[in-house]
mmCIF file of N, CA, C and O in Angstrom:
data_model
loop_
_atom_site.group_PDB
_atom_site.id
_atom_site.type_symbol
_atom_site.label_atom_id
_atom_site.label_comp_id
_atom_site.label_asym_id
_atom_site.label_seq_id
_atom_site.Cartn_x
_atom_site.Cartn_y
_atom_site.Cartn_z
ATOM 1 N N MET A 1 -105.350 71.520 72.698
ATOM 2 C CA MET A 1 -104.161 72.131 74.406
ATOM 3 C C MET A 1 -103.167 72.307 74.994
ATOM 4 O O MET A 1 -102.647 72.920 73.931
ATOM 5 N N SER A 2 -103.803 73.336 76.071
ATOM 6 C CA SER A 2 -102.320 74.351 76.625
ATOM 7 C C SER A 2 -101.174 73.284 76.840
ATOM 8 O O SER A 2 -101.367 72.235 76.634
ATOM 9 N N LYS A 3 -100.489 73.512 77.224
ATOM 10 C CA LYS A 3 -98.529 73.421 77.550
ATOM 11 C C LYS A 3 -98.800 72.239 78.501
ATOM 12 O O LYS A 3 -99.192 72.634 79.532
ATOM 13 N N LEU A 4 -98.068 70.767 78.949
ATOM 14 C CA LEU A 4 -98.580 70.211 79.674
ATOM 15 C C LEU A 4 -97.184 70.142 80.823
ATOM 16 O O LEU A 4 -96.238 70.738 79.821
ATOM 17 N N LYS A 5 -97.261 70.256 81.970
ATOM 18 C CA LYS A 5 -96.346 70.049 82.552
ATOM 19 C C LYS A 5 -95.925 69.017 83.257
ATOM 20 O O LYS A 5 -94.565 69.188 83.970
ATOM 21 N N ILE A 6 -95.982 68.120 82.534
ATOM 22 C CA ILE A 6 -95.217 66.828 83.077
ATOM 23 C C ILE A 6 -94.167 66.217 81.338
ATOM 24 O O ILE A 6 -94.724 66.772 79.958
ATOM 25 N N LYS A 7 -93.673 65.850 81.943
ATOM 26 C CA LYS A 7 -92.358 65.733 80.563
ATOM 27 C C LYS A 7 -91.857 64.003 80.708
ATOM 28 O O LYS A 7 -92.371 63.417 81.417
ATOM 29 N N LYS A 8 -91.794 63.544 79.359
ATOM 30 C CA LYS A 8 -91.047 62.198 79.294
ATOM 31 C C LYS A 8 -89.819 62.153 80.634
ATOM 32 O O LYS A 8 -89.260 62.898 80.100
ATOM 33 N N GLY A 9 -90.081 60.636 80.768
ATOM 34 C CA GLY A 9 -88.909 60.116 81.697
ATOM 35 C C GLY A 9 -89.397 60.755 83.463
ATOM 36 O O GLY A 9 -88.449 60.597 84.145
ATOM 37 N N ASP A 10 -90.291 61.914 83.401
ATOM 38 C CA ASP A 10 -90.395 61.842 85.025
ATOM 39 C C ASP A 10 -91.420 60.609 85.623
ATOM 40 O O ASP A 10 -92.035 60.106 85.185
ATOM 41 N N GLN A 11 -91.584 60.782 86.908
ATOM 42 C CA GLN A 11 -91.927 60.170 87.534
ATOM 43 C C GLN A 11 -93.338 61.185 88.128
ATOM 44 O O GLN A 11 -92.930 62.067 88.716
ATOM 45 N N VAL A 12 -94.410 59.466 87.935
ATOM 46 C CA VAL A 12 -95.625 60.366 88.069
ATOM 47 C C VAL A 12 -96.508 59.529 89.263
ATOM 48 O O VAL A 12 -96.164 58.186 89.468
ATOM 49 N N LYS A 13 -97.353 60.026 90.143
ATOM 50 C CA LYS A 13 -98.237 59.252 91.198
ATOM 51 C C LYS A 13 -99.672 59.467 90.235
ATOM 52 O O LYS A 13 -100.944 61.003 90.127
ATOM 53 N N VAL A 14 -100.500 58.382 90.286
ATOM 54 C CA VAL A 14 -101.578 58.583 89.179
ATOM 55 C C VAL A 14 -102.384 58.729 90.553
ATOM 56 O O VAL A 14 -102.843 57.737 91.421
ATOM 57 N N VAL A 15 -103.692 59.771 90.123
ATOM 58 C CA VAL A 15 -104.386 60.128 91.597
ATOM 59 C C VAL A 15 -106.085 60.453 90.880
ATOM 60 O O VAL A 15 -106.653 60.018 92.136
ATOM 61 N N SER A 16 -106.587 58.925 90.034
ATOM 62 C CA SER A 16 -107.879 59.106 90.085
ATOM 63 C C SER A 16 -107.873 58.207 88.812
ATOM 64 O O SER A 16 -106.695 57.858 88.108
ATOM 65 N N GLY A 17 -108.888 56.909 88.800
ATOM 66 C CA GLY A 17 -109.261 56.044 88.402
ATOM 67 C C GLY A 17 -108.733 54.854 88.670
ATOM 68 O O GLY A 17 -108.537 54.671 90.052
ATOM 69 N N LYS A 18 -108.852 53.880 87.316
ATOM 70 C CA LYS A 18 -108.402 52.402 88.171
ATOM 71 C C LYS A 18 -106.883 52.499 88.999
ATOM 72 O O LYS A 18 -107.007 51.358 89.622
ATOM 73 N N GLU A 19 -106.164 53.394 88.592
ATOM 74 C CA GLU A 19 -104.525 52.557 88.840
ATOM 75 C C GLU A 19 -104.332 53.509 90.030
ATOM 76 O O GLU A 19 -103.532 53.889 90.043
ATOM 77 N N SER A 20 -105.899 54.326 90.552
ATOM 78 C CA SER A 20 -104.762 55.452 91.986
ATOM 79 C C SER A 20 -103.738 54.888 93.082
ATOM 80 O O SER A 20 -104.279 53.998 92.917
ATOM 81 N N GLY A 21 -103.509 55.446 93.309
ATOM 82 C CA GLY A 21 -102.438 55.294 94.164
ATOM 83 C C GLY A 21 -100.756 54.913 93.208
ATOM 84 O O GLY A 21 -99.951 54.585 94.092
ATOM 85 N N LYS A 22 -100.966 54.336 92.311
ATOM 86 C CA LYS A 22 -99.744 54.179 92.043
ATOM 87 C C LYS A 22 -98.336 55.224 91.405
ATOM 88 O O LYS A 22 -99.072 55.770 90.793
ATOM 89 N N THR A 23 -97.304 54.541 91.277
ATOM 90 C CA THR A 23 -96.170 55.510 90.754
ATOM 91 C C THR A 23 -95.279 55.048 89.553
ATOM 92 O O THR A 23 -95.903 53.696 89.707
ATOM 93 N N ALA A 24 -95.122 55.975 88.752
ATOM 94 C CA ALA A 24 -94.734 55.383 87.186
ATOM 95 C C ALA A 24 -93.840 56.063 86.376
ATOM 96 O O ALA A 24 -93.847 57.046 86.813
ATOM 97 N N LYS A 25 -93.260 55.852 85.843
ATOM 98 C CA LYS A 25 -92.089 56.551 84.379
ATOM 99 C C LYS A 25 -93.025 57.325 83.336
ATOM 100 O O LYS A 25 -93.675 56.092 82.966
ATOM 101 N N VAL A 26 -93.685 58.479 82.743
ATOM 102 C CA VAL A 26 -93.852 58.722 82.092
ATOM 103 C C VAL A 26 -93.004 58.153 80.525
ATOM 104 O O VAL A 26 -91.967 58.371 80.502
ATOM 105 N N MET A 27 -93.563 57.063 79.566
ATOM 106 C CA MET A 27 -92.882 57.094 78.350
ATOM 107 C C MET A 27 -93.135 57.808 77.352
ATOM 108 O O MET A 27 -92.584 58.049 76.392
ATOM 109 N N ARG A 28 -94.142 58.328 77.407
ATOM 110 C CA ARG A 28 -94.778 59.264 76.386
ATOM 111 C C ARG A 28 -95.411 60.323 76.472
ATOM 112 O O ARG A 28 -96.949 60.025 77.376
ATOM 113 N N VAL A 29 -95.765 61.133 75.904
ATOM 114 C CA VAL A 29 -96.585 62.439 76.190
ATOM 115 C C VAL A 29 -97.039 62.988 75.143
ATOM 116 O O VAL A 29 -96.357 63.505 73.636
ATOM 117 N N ASP A 30 -98.466 63.226 74.643
ATOM 118 C CA ASP A 30 -99.383 63.430 73.219
ATOM 119 C C ASP A 30 -99.673 64.931 74.094
ATOM 120 O O ASP A 30 -101.192 64.869 74.613
ATOM 121 N N THR A 31 -99.355 66.381 73.479
ATOM 122 C CA THR A 31 -99.727 67.686 74.225
ATOM 123 C C THR A 31 -101.201 67.869 73.103
ATOM 124 O O THR A 31 -101.621 68.834 73.903
ATOM 125 N N GLU A 32 -101.584 67.105 72.162
ATOM 126 C CA GLU A 32 -102.244 67.434 71.467
ATOM 127 C C GLU A 32 -103.517 67.510 72.015
ATOM 128 O O GLU A 32 -104.524 68.126 72.074
ATOM 129 N N THR A 33 -103.305 65.844 72.902
ATOM 130 C CA THR A 33 -104.845 64.688 73.481
ATOM 131 C C THR A 33 -104.891 65.715 74.777
ATOM 132 O O THR A 33 -105.578 65.313 76.003
ATOM 133 N N GLY A 34 -103.887 66.083 75.893
ATOM 134 C CA GLY A 34 -103.453 65.744 76.812
ATOM 135 C C GLY A 34 -103.390 64.626 77.601
ATOM 136 O O GLY A 34 -103.856 64.606 78.526
ATOM 137 N N ARG A 35 -102.614 63.610 76.845
ATOM 138 C CA ARG A 35 -102.982 62.038 77.807
ATOM 139 C C ARG A 35 -101.351 61.960 77.603
ATOM 140 O O ARG A 35 -100.566 62.426 77.012
ATOM 141 N N VAL A 36 -100.848 60.724 78.215
ATOM 142 C CA VAL A 36 -99.558 60.089 78.765
ATOM 143 C C VAL A 36 -99.472 58.807 78.507
ATOM 144 O O VAL A 36 -100.664 57.926 79.213
ATOM 145 N N VAL A 37 -98.750 58.120 78.982
ATOM 146 C CA VAL A 37 -98.500 56.792 78.480
ATOM 147 C C VAL A 37 -97.908 56.274 79.739
ATOM 148 O O VAL A 37 -96.458 56.725 79.623
ATOM 149 N N LEU A 38 -97.978 55.429 80.992
ATOM 150 C CA LEU A 38 -97.166 55.151 81.600
ATOM 151 C C LEU A 38 -96.190 53.521 81.971
ATOM 152 O O LEU A 38 -97.456 53.035 81.343
ATOM 153 N N GLU A 39 -95.849 53.711 82.428
ATOM 154 C CA GLU A 39 -94.532 52.210 81.684
ATOM 155 C C GLU A 39 -95.520 51.315 83.232
ATOM 156 O O GLU A 39 -95.819 51.394 84.435
ATOM 157 N N ARG A 40 -96.454 50.185 82.741
ATOM 158 C CA ARG A 40 -96.583 48.843 82.952
ATOM 159 C C ARG A 40 -97.902 49.529 84.066
ATOM 160 O O ARG A 40 -97.956 48.723 84.730
ATOM 161 N N LEU A 41 -98.742 50.595 83.344
ATOM 162 C CA LEU A 41 -99.668 50.701 83.996
ATOM 163 C C LEU A 41 -101.160 50.989 82.758
ATOM 164 O O LEU A 41 -100.674 51.077 81.410
ATOM 165 N N ASN A 42 -101.902 50.566 83.268
ATOM 166 C CA ASN A 42 -102.981 51.290 82.270
ATOM 167 C C ASN A 42 -103.186 50.637 81.417
ATOM 168 O O ASN A 42 -103.177 50.333 80.108
ATOM 169 N N MET A 43 -102.669 49.067 81.409
ATOM 170 C CA MET A 43 -102.804 48.108 80.730
ATOM 171 C C MET A 43 -103.918 47.177 79.802
ATOM 172 O O MET A 43 -105.445 47.265 80.150
ATOM 173 N N MET A 44 -103.801 47.326 78.538
ATOM 174 C CA MET A 44 -105.060 46.882 77.991
ATOM 175 C C MET A 44 -104.361 45.237 76.641
ATOM 176 O O MET A 44 -103.330 45.183 76.241
ATOM 177 N N LYS A 45 -105.564 45.013 76.407
ATOM 178 C CA LYS A 45 -105.199 43.805 75.202
ATOM 179 C C LYS A 45 -105.337 44.225 74.092
ATOM 180 O O LYS A 45 -106.980 44.464 73.646
ATOM 181 N N LYS A 46 -104.699 43.882 73.011
ATOM 182 C CA LYS A 46 -104.965 44.033 71.497
ATOM 183 C C LYS A 46 -104.860 42.832 70.832
ATOM 184 O O LYS A 46 -103.492 42.160 71.253
ATOM 185 N N HIS A 47 -105.590 42.730 70.257
ATOM 186 C CA HIS A 47 -106.041 41.845 68.926
ATOM 187 C C HIS A 47 -105.280 41.828 67.936
ATOM 188 O O HIS A 47 -105.888 43.256 67.142
ATOM 189 N N THR A 48 -103.996 41.248 67.623
ATOM 190 C CA THR A 48 -103.300 41.818 66.054
ATOM 191 C C THR A 48 -103.616 40.783 64.965
ATOM 192 O O THR A 48 -103.652 39.547 65.199
ATOM 193 N N ARG A 49 -103.786 40.784 63.728
ATOM 194 C CA ARG A 49 -103.350 39.757 62.724
ATOM 195 C C ARG A 49 -102.513 39.317 62.245
ATOM 196 O O ARG A 49 -100.957 40.273 62.626
ATOM 197 N N PRO A 50 -101.835 38.754 62.184
ATOM 198 C CA PRO A 50 -100.292 38.167 61.607
ATOM 199 C C PRO A 50 -100.525 38.814 60.581
ATOM 200 O O PRO A 50 -100.986 39.392 59.373
ATOM 201 N N ASN A 51 -98.814 39.848 61.059
ATOM 202 C CA ASN A 51 -97.978 40.548 59.990
ATOM 203 C C ASN A 51 -96.487 39.952 59.859
ATOM 204 O O ASN A 51 -95.979 39.823 60.689
ATOM 205 N N PRO A 52 -95.846 39.924 58.893
ATOM 206 C CA PRO A 52 -95.155 39.166 58.696
ATOM 207 C C PRO A 52 -93.993 39.463 59.171
ATOM 208 O O PRO A 52 -92.711 39.186 59.135
ATOM 209 N N LYS A 53 -94.326 41.420 58.959
ATOM 210 C CA LYS A 53 -93.001 42.202 59.257
ATOM 211 C C LYS A 53 -93.137 42.437 60.830
ATOM 212 O O LYS A 53 -91.526 42.442 61.830
ATOM 213 N N LYS A 54 -93.947 42.782 61.519
ATOM 214 C CA LYS A 54 -93.820 43.110 62.908
ATOM 215 C C LYS A 54 -94.656 41.781 63.557
ATOM 216 O O LYS A 54 -93.980 41.090 64.419
ATOM 217 N N ASN A 55 -95.083 41.177 63.604
ATOM 218 C CA ASN A 55 -95.918 40.049 64.251
ATOM 219 C C ASN A 55 -96.215 38.691 63.318
ATOM 220 O O ASN A 55 -97.595 38.647 62.959
ATOM 221 N N PRO A 56 -95.417 37.649 63.189
ATOM 222 C CA PRO A 56 -95.446 36.542 62.461
ATOM 223 C C PRO A 56 -96.811 35.734 62.808
ATOM 224 O O PRO A 56 -97.587 35.477 61.907
ATOM 225 N N GLN A 57 -96.956 35.632 64.006
ATOM 226 C CA GLN A 57 -98.107 34.867 64.355
ATOM 227 C C GLN A 57 -99.223 35.489 64.723
ATOM 228 O O GLN A 57 -100.417 34.735 64.667
ATOM 229 N N GLY A 58 -98.950 36.281 64.872
ATOM 230 C CA GLY A 58 -100.814 37.479 65.509
ATOM 231 C C GLY A 58 -100.371 36.959 66.832
ATOM 232 O O GLY A 58 -99.987 35.939 67.905
ATOM 233 N N GLY A 59 -101.929 37.088 67.473
ATOM 234 C CA GLY A 59 -102.493 37.194 68.886
ATOM 235 C C GLY A 59 -102.995 38.049 69.786
ATOM 236 O O GLY A 59 -103.373 39.441 68.853
ATOM 237 N N VAL A 60 -102.632 37.757 70.278
ATOM 238 C CA VAL A 60 -103.487 38.740 71.583
ATOM 239 C C VAL A 60 -102.157 39.230 72.580
ATOM 240 O O VAL A 60 -101.133 38.615 72.984
ATOM 241 N N ILE A 61 -101.384 40.481 72.012
ATOM 242 C CA ILE A 61 -100.202 41.356 72.828
ATOM 243 C C ILE A 61 -100.993 42.142 74.050
ATOM 244 O O ILE A 61 -101.909 42.277 73.762
ATOM 245 N N GLU A 62 -100.068 42.781 75.220
ATOM 246 C CA GLU A 62 -100.511 43.449 76.203
ATOM 247 C C GLU A 62 -99.833 44.672 76.150
ATOM 248 O O GLU A 62 -98.670 44.864 75.758
ATOM 249 N N ARG A 63 -100.357 45.153 76.083
ATOM 250 C CA ARG A 63 -99.287 46.938 75.690
ATOM 251 C C ARG A 63 -99.947 47.870 76.684
ATOM 252 O O ARG A 63 -101.282 47.687 77.325
ATOM 253 N N GLU A 64 -99.813 48.967 77.037
ATOM 254 C CA GLU A 64 -99.627 50.159 77.681
ATOM 255 C C GLU A 64 -100.660 51.161 77.277
ATOM 256 O O GLU A 64 -100.789 51.670 75.808
ATOM 257 N N ALA A 65 -102.257 51.965 77.709
ATOM 258 C CA ALA A 65 -103.101 52.344 77.261
ATOM 259 C C ALA A 65 -102.810 53.520 78.117
ATOM 260 O O ALA A 65 -102.181 54.284 79.000
ATOM 261 N N SER A 66 -103.133 54.704 77.285
ATOM 262 C CA SER A 66 -102.770 56.675 77.826
ATOM 263 C C SER A 66 -104.057 56.855 79.042
ATOM 264 O O SER A 66 -105.133 56.182 79.138
ATOM 265 N N ILE A 67 -103.291 57.766 79.347
ATOM 266 C CA ILE A 67 -104.606 58.234 80.731
ATOM 267 C C ILE A 67 -103.925 59.974 80.896
ATOM 268 O O ILE A 67 -103.416 60.341 80.279
ATOM 269 N N ASP A 68 -105.391 60.459 80.901
ATOM 270 C CA ASP A 68 -105.885 61.812 80.740
ATOM 271 C C ASP A 68 -104.439 62.394 82.026
ATOM 272 O O ASP A 68 -104.581 62.255 83.283
ATOM 273 N N ALA A 69 -103.739 63.493 81.490
ATOM 274 C CA ALA A 69 -102.643 63.921 81.931
ATOM 275 C C ALA A 69 -103.479 64.706 83.284
ATOM 276 O O ALA A 69 -102.422 65.045 84.136
ATOM 277 N N SER A 70 -104.300 65.027 83.501
ATOM 278 C CA SER A 70 -105.241 65.905 84.570
ATOM 279 C C SER A 70 -105.216 64.789 85.785
ATOM 280 O O SER A 70 -105.525 64.915 87.295
ATOM 281 N N ASN A 71 -105.167 63.972 85.356
ATOM 282 C CA ASN A 71 -105.346 62.637 86.773
ATOM 283 C C ASN A 71 -104.298 62.312 87.296
ATOM 284 O O ASN A 71 -104.002 60.844 87.888
ATOM 285 N N VAL A 72 -102.815 62.556 87.087
ATOM 286 C CA VAL A 72 -101.441 62.357 87.198
ATOM 287 C C VAL A 72 -100.994 63.591 87.840
ATOM 288 O O VAL A 72 -101.431 65.041 86.673
ATOM 289 N N MET A 73 -99.836 63.795 88.966
ATOM 290 C CA MET A 73 -99.443 64.574 89.671
ATOM 291 C C MET A 73 -97.792 64.164 89.751
ATOM 292 O O MET A 73 -97.519 63.108 90.093
ATOM 293 N N LEU A 74 -96.839 65.252 89.624
ATOM 294 C CA LEU A 74 -95.759 64.587 89.042
ATOM 295 C C LEU A 74 -94.954 64.423 90.494
ATOM 296 O O LEU A 74 -95.639 65.436 91.677
ATOM 297 N N VAL A 75 -94.615 64.005 90.349
ATOM 298 C CA VAL A 75 -93.431 63.488 92.098
ATOM 299 C C VAL A 75 -92.270 63.843 92.154
ATOM 300 O O VAL A 75 -91.523 63.887 91.097
ATOM 301 N N CYS A 76 -92.008 65.035 92.869
ATOM 302 C CA CYS A 76 -90.497 65.541 93.074
ATOM 303 C C CYS A 76 -89.439 65.401 93.890
ATOM 304 O O CYS A 76 -89.875 64.119 94.331
ATOM 305 N N PRO A 77 -88.428 65.076 93.145
ATOM 306 C CA PRO A 77 -87.318 64.207 93.053
ATOM 307 C C PRO A 77 -86.742 64.688 94.105
ATOM 308 O O PRO A 77 -85.888 63.930 95.211
ATOM 309 N N SER A 78 -86.362 65.523 94.784
ATOM 310 C CA SER A 78 -85.696 65.904 96.304
ATOM 311 C C SER A 78 -86.814 65.467 97.695
ATOM 312 O O SER A 78 -86.261 64.507 98.445
ATOM 313 N N CYS A 79 -88.096 65.823 97.550
ATOM 314 C CA CYS A 79 -88.529 65.723 98.744
ATOM 315 C C CYS A 79 -89.707 64.438 98.511
ATOM 316 O O CYS A 79 -90.400 63.429 99.332
ATOM 317 N N GLY A 80 -89.911 63.712 97.087
ATOM 318 C CA GLY A 80 -90.740 62.452 96.881
ATOM 319 C C GLY A 80 -91.875 62.209 97.434
ATOM 320 O O GLY A 80 -92.806 61.170 97.140
ATOM 321 N N GLN A 81 -92.978 63.799 97.002
ATOM 322 C CA GLN A 81 -94.180 63.755 97.484
ATOM 323 C C GLN A 81 -94.997 63.736 95.866
ATOM 324 O O GLN A 81 -94.232 64.747 95.095
ATOM 325 N N PRO A 82 -95.604 63.899 95.602
ATOM 326 C CA PRO A 82 -96.510 63.805 94.202
ATOM 327 C C PRO A 82 -96.985 65.594 94.769
ATOM 328 O O PRO A 82 -97.276 65.982 95.455
ATOM 329 N N THR A 83 -96.456 66.721 93.716
ATOM 330 C CA THR A 83 -96.702 68.514 93.940
ATOM 331 C C THR A 83 -97.700 68.768 92.431
ATOM 332 O O THR A 83 -96.985 68.296 91.566
ATOM 333 N N ARG A 84 -98.008 69.800 92.954
ATOM 334 C CA ARG A 84 -98.367 70.488 92.410
ATOM 335 C C ARG A 84 -96.661 71.325 91.664
ATOM 336 O O ARG A 84 -96.025 71.489 92.128
ATOM 337 N N VAL A 85 -96.669 71.950 89.928
ATOM 338 C CA VAL A 85 -95.798 72.307 89.333
ATOM 339 C C VAL A 85 -95.333 73.951 89.204
ATOM 340 O O VAL A 85 -96.733 74.488 88.838
ATOM 341 N N GLY A 86 -94.488 74.377 90.131
ATOM 342 C CA GLY A 86 -94.839 75.944 89.828
ATOM 343 C C GLY A 86 -93.633 76.175 88.763
ATOM 344 O O GLY A 86 -92.581 75.233 88.029
ATOM 345 N N TYR A 87 -93.282 77.615 88.457
ATOM 346 C CA TYR A 87 -92.380 77.979 87.283
ATOM 347 C C TYR A 87 -91.172 78.901 87.815
ATOM 348 O O TYR A 87 -92.133 79.784 88.811
ATOM 349 N N ARG A 88 -89.821 78.989 87.137
ATOM 350 C CA ARG A 88 -89.193 80.123 88.300
ATOM 351 C C ARG A 88 -87.856 80.303 86.947
ATOM 352 O O ARG A 88 -87.302 79.295 85.902
ATOM 353 N N LEU A 89 -88.225 81.859 86.533
ATOM 354 C CA LEU A 89 -87.396 82.200 85.597
ATOM 355 C C LEU A 89 -85.263 81.882 86.172
ATOM 356 O O LEU A 89 -85.850 82.659 86.735
ATOM 357 N N THR A 90 -84.530 81.859 85.337
ATOM 358 C CA THR A 90 -83.576 81.350 85.432
ATOM 359 C C THR A 90 -82.931 82.884 85.277
ATOM 360 O O THR A 90 -83.044 83.373 84.371
ATOM 361 N N ALA A 91 -81.434 82.819 85.615
ATOM 362 C CA ALA A 91 -80.612 84.096 85.341
ATOM 363 C C ALA A 91 -80.629 84.289 83.468
ATOM 364 O O ALA A 91 -80.960 85.148 83.256
ATOM 365 N N ASP A 92 -80.157 83.128 83.014
ATOM 366 C CA ASP A 92 -80.220 83.129 81.325
ATOM 367 C C ASP A 92 -81.705 83.375 80.884
ATOM 368 O O ASP A 92 -81.526 83.213 79.280
ATOM 369 N N GLY A 93 -82.499 83.620 81.349
ATOM 370 C CA GLY A 93 -83.557 83.834 80.842
ATOM 371 C C GLY A 93 -84.191 82.729 80.366
ATOM 372 O O GLY A 93 -85.405 82.289 79.653
ATOM 373 N N GLY A 94 -83.989 81.201 80.803
ATOM 374 C CA GLY A 94 -84.958 79.990 81.106
ATOM 375 C C GLY A 94 -85.866 79.541 81.561
ATOM 376 O O GLY A 94 -86.093 80.348 82.783
ATOM 377 N N LYS A 95 -86.640 79.271 81.717
ATOM 378 C CA LYS A 95 -87.661 78.667 82.440
ATOM 379 C C LYS A 95 -87.394 77.389 83.336
ATOM 380 O O LYS A 95 -86.901 76.452 82.941
ATOM 381 N N VAL A 96 -87.512 76.699 85.170
ATOM 382 C CA VAL A 96 -87.137 75.767 85.071
ATOM 383 C C VAL A 96 -88.474 75.250 86.111
ATOM 384 O O VAL A 96 -88.939 76.418 86.980
ATOM 385 N N ARG A 97 -88.540 73.963 86.128
ATOM 386 C CA ARG A 97 -90.214 73.597 87.226
ATOM 387 C C ARG A 97 -89.470 73.040 88.256
ATOM 388 O O ARG A 97 -89.124 73.011 88.673
ATOM 389 N N ILE A 98 -90.270 73.948 89.106
ATOM 390 C CA ILE A 98 -90.032 73.648 90.556
ATOM 391 C C ILE A 98 -91.252 72.973 91.332
ATOM 392 O O ILE A 98 -92.054 73.282 90.709
ATOM 393 N N CYS A 99 -90.880 72.404 92.274
ATOM 394 C CA CYS A 99 -91.682 71.601 93.548
ATOM 395 C C CYS A 99 -92.633 72.794 94.527
ATOM 396 O O CYS A 99 -92.033 73.916 94.834
ATOM 397 N N ARG A 100 -94.119 72.784 94.544
ATOM 398 C CA ARG A 100 -94.955 73.962 94.884
ATOM 399 C C ARG A 100 -95.288 73.194 96.683
ATOM 400 O O ARG A 100 -95.661 73.999 96.876
ATOM 401 N N LYS A 101 -94.453 72.632 97.105
ATOM 402 C CA LYS A 101 -94.542 72.168 98.349
ATOM 403 C C LYS A 101 -94.095 72.510 99.157
ATOM 404 O O LYS A 101 -92.625 73.917 98.815
ATOM 405 N N ALA A 102 -94.695 73.178 100.481
ATOM 406 C CA ALA A 102 -94.350 74.520 101.107
ATOM 407 C C ALA A 102 -93.290 74.169 101.734
ATOM 408 O O ALA A 102 -92.331 75.317 101.893
ATOM 409 N N ASN A 103 -92.370 73.451 102.141
ATOM 410 C CA ASN A 103 -91.611 72.869 102.941
ATOM 411 C C ASN A 103 -89.894 72.783 102.116
ATOM 412 O O ASN A 103 -88.922 72.357 102.309
ATOM 413 N N CYS A 104 -90.799 72.505 100.687
ATOM 414 C CA CYS A 104 -89.342 71.945 100.076
ATOM 415 C C CYS A 104 -89.043 73.408 99.233
ATOM 416 O O CYS A 104 -87.864 73.617 98.958
ATOM 417 N N GLY A 105 -89.886 73.330 97.960
ATOM 418 C CA GLY A 105 -89.276 74.503 96.571
ATOM 419 C C GLY A 105 -87.862 74.241 95.836
ATOM 420 O O GLY A 105 -88.188 74.952 95.236
ATOM 421 N N LYS A 106 -87.535 73.106 95.644
ATOM 422 C CA LYS A 106 -86.731 72.428 94.893
ATOM 423 C C LYS A 106 -86.730 72.667 93.393
ATOM 424 O O LYS A 106 -87.772 72.624 92.974
ATOM 425 N N ASP A 107 -85.699 72.959 92.428
ATOM 426 C CA ASP A 107 -86.037 72.446 90.896
ATOM 427 C C ASP A 107 -86.231 71.365 91.129
ATOM 428 O O ASP A 107 -85.356 69.704 91.327
ATOM 429 N N ILE A 108 -86.828 70.883 89.971
ATOM 430 C CA ILE A 108 -87.698 69.771 89.428
ATOM 431 C C ILE A 108 -87.010 69.664 88.289
ATOM 432 O O ILE A 108 -85.605 68.115 88.102
ATOM 433 N N ASP A 109 -86.396 70.077 87.701
ATOM 434 C CA ASP A 109 -85.574 69.993 86.319
ATOM 435 C C ASP A 109 -83.950 69.953 86.904
ATOM 436 O O ASP A 109 -83.753 71.232 87.652
ATOM 437 N N LYS A 110 -83.015 69.697 85.731
ATOM 438 C CA LYS A 110 -81.733 69.498 86.136
ATOM 439 C C LYS A 110 -81.313 71.068 85.173
ATOM 440 O O LYS A 110 -80.879 70.883 84.272
ATOM 441 N N ALA A 111 -81.381 71.564 85.854
ATOM 442 C CA ALA A 111 -80.157 72.799 85.648
ATOM 443 C C ALA A 111 -79.321 73.268 84.853
ATOM 444 O O ALA A 111 -78.369 72.626 84.582
#
């Protein structure tokens, strides 16, 4: 899979699927499969066996399932709207993500 424009800790808005319209923080990004795990969204139930180290009594636990990265949009910290992500080269040769909204255009990364 190609490089994703979403990083851990970003605020994103879900644009399609059962959690559509909700915003959340990215907990984990899997670049191999192109999926992201969002905080307290897309919850699933997992049945676990008793395990002396992790869960001594077992039972049903709730945890977050992953969502495809194409179903979320990054929320710009300055304008607060979901946006596509562009890149700008800095003077020292680095890359900074920028907001692609017409009236914003500010940096998303803290450079």
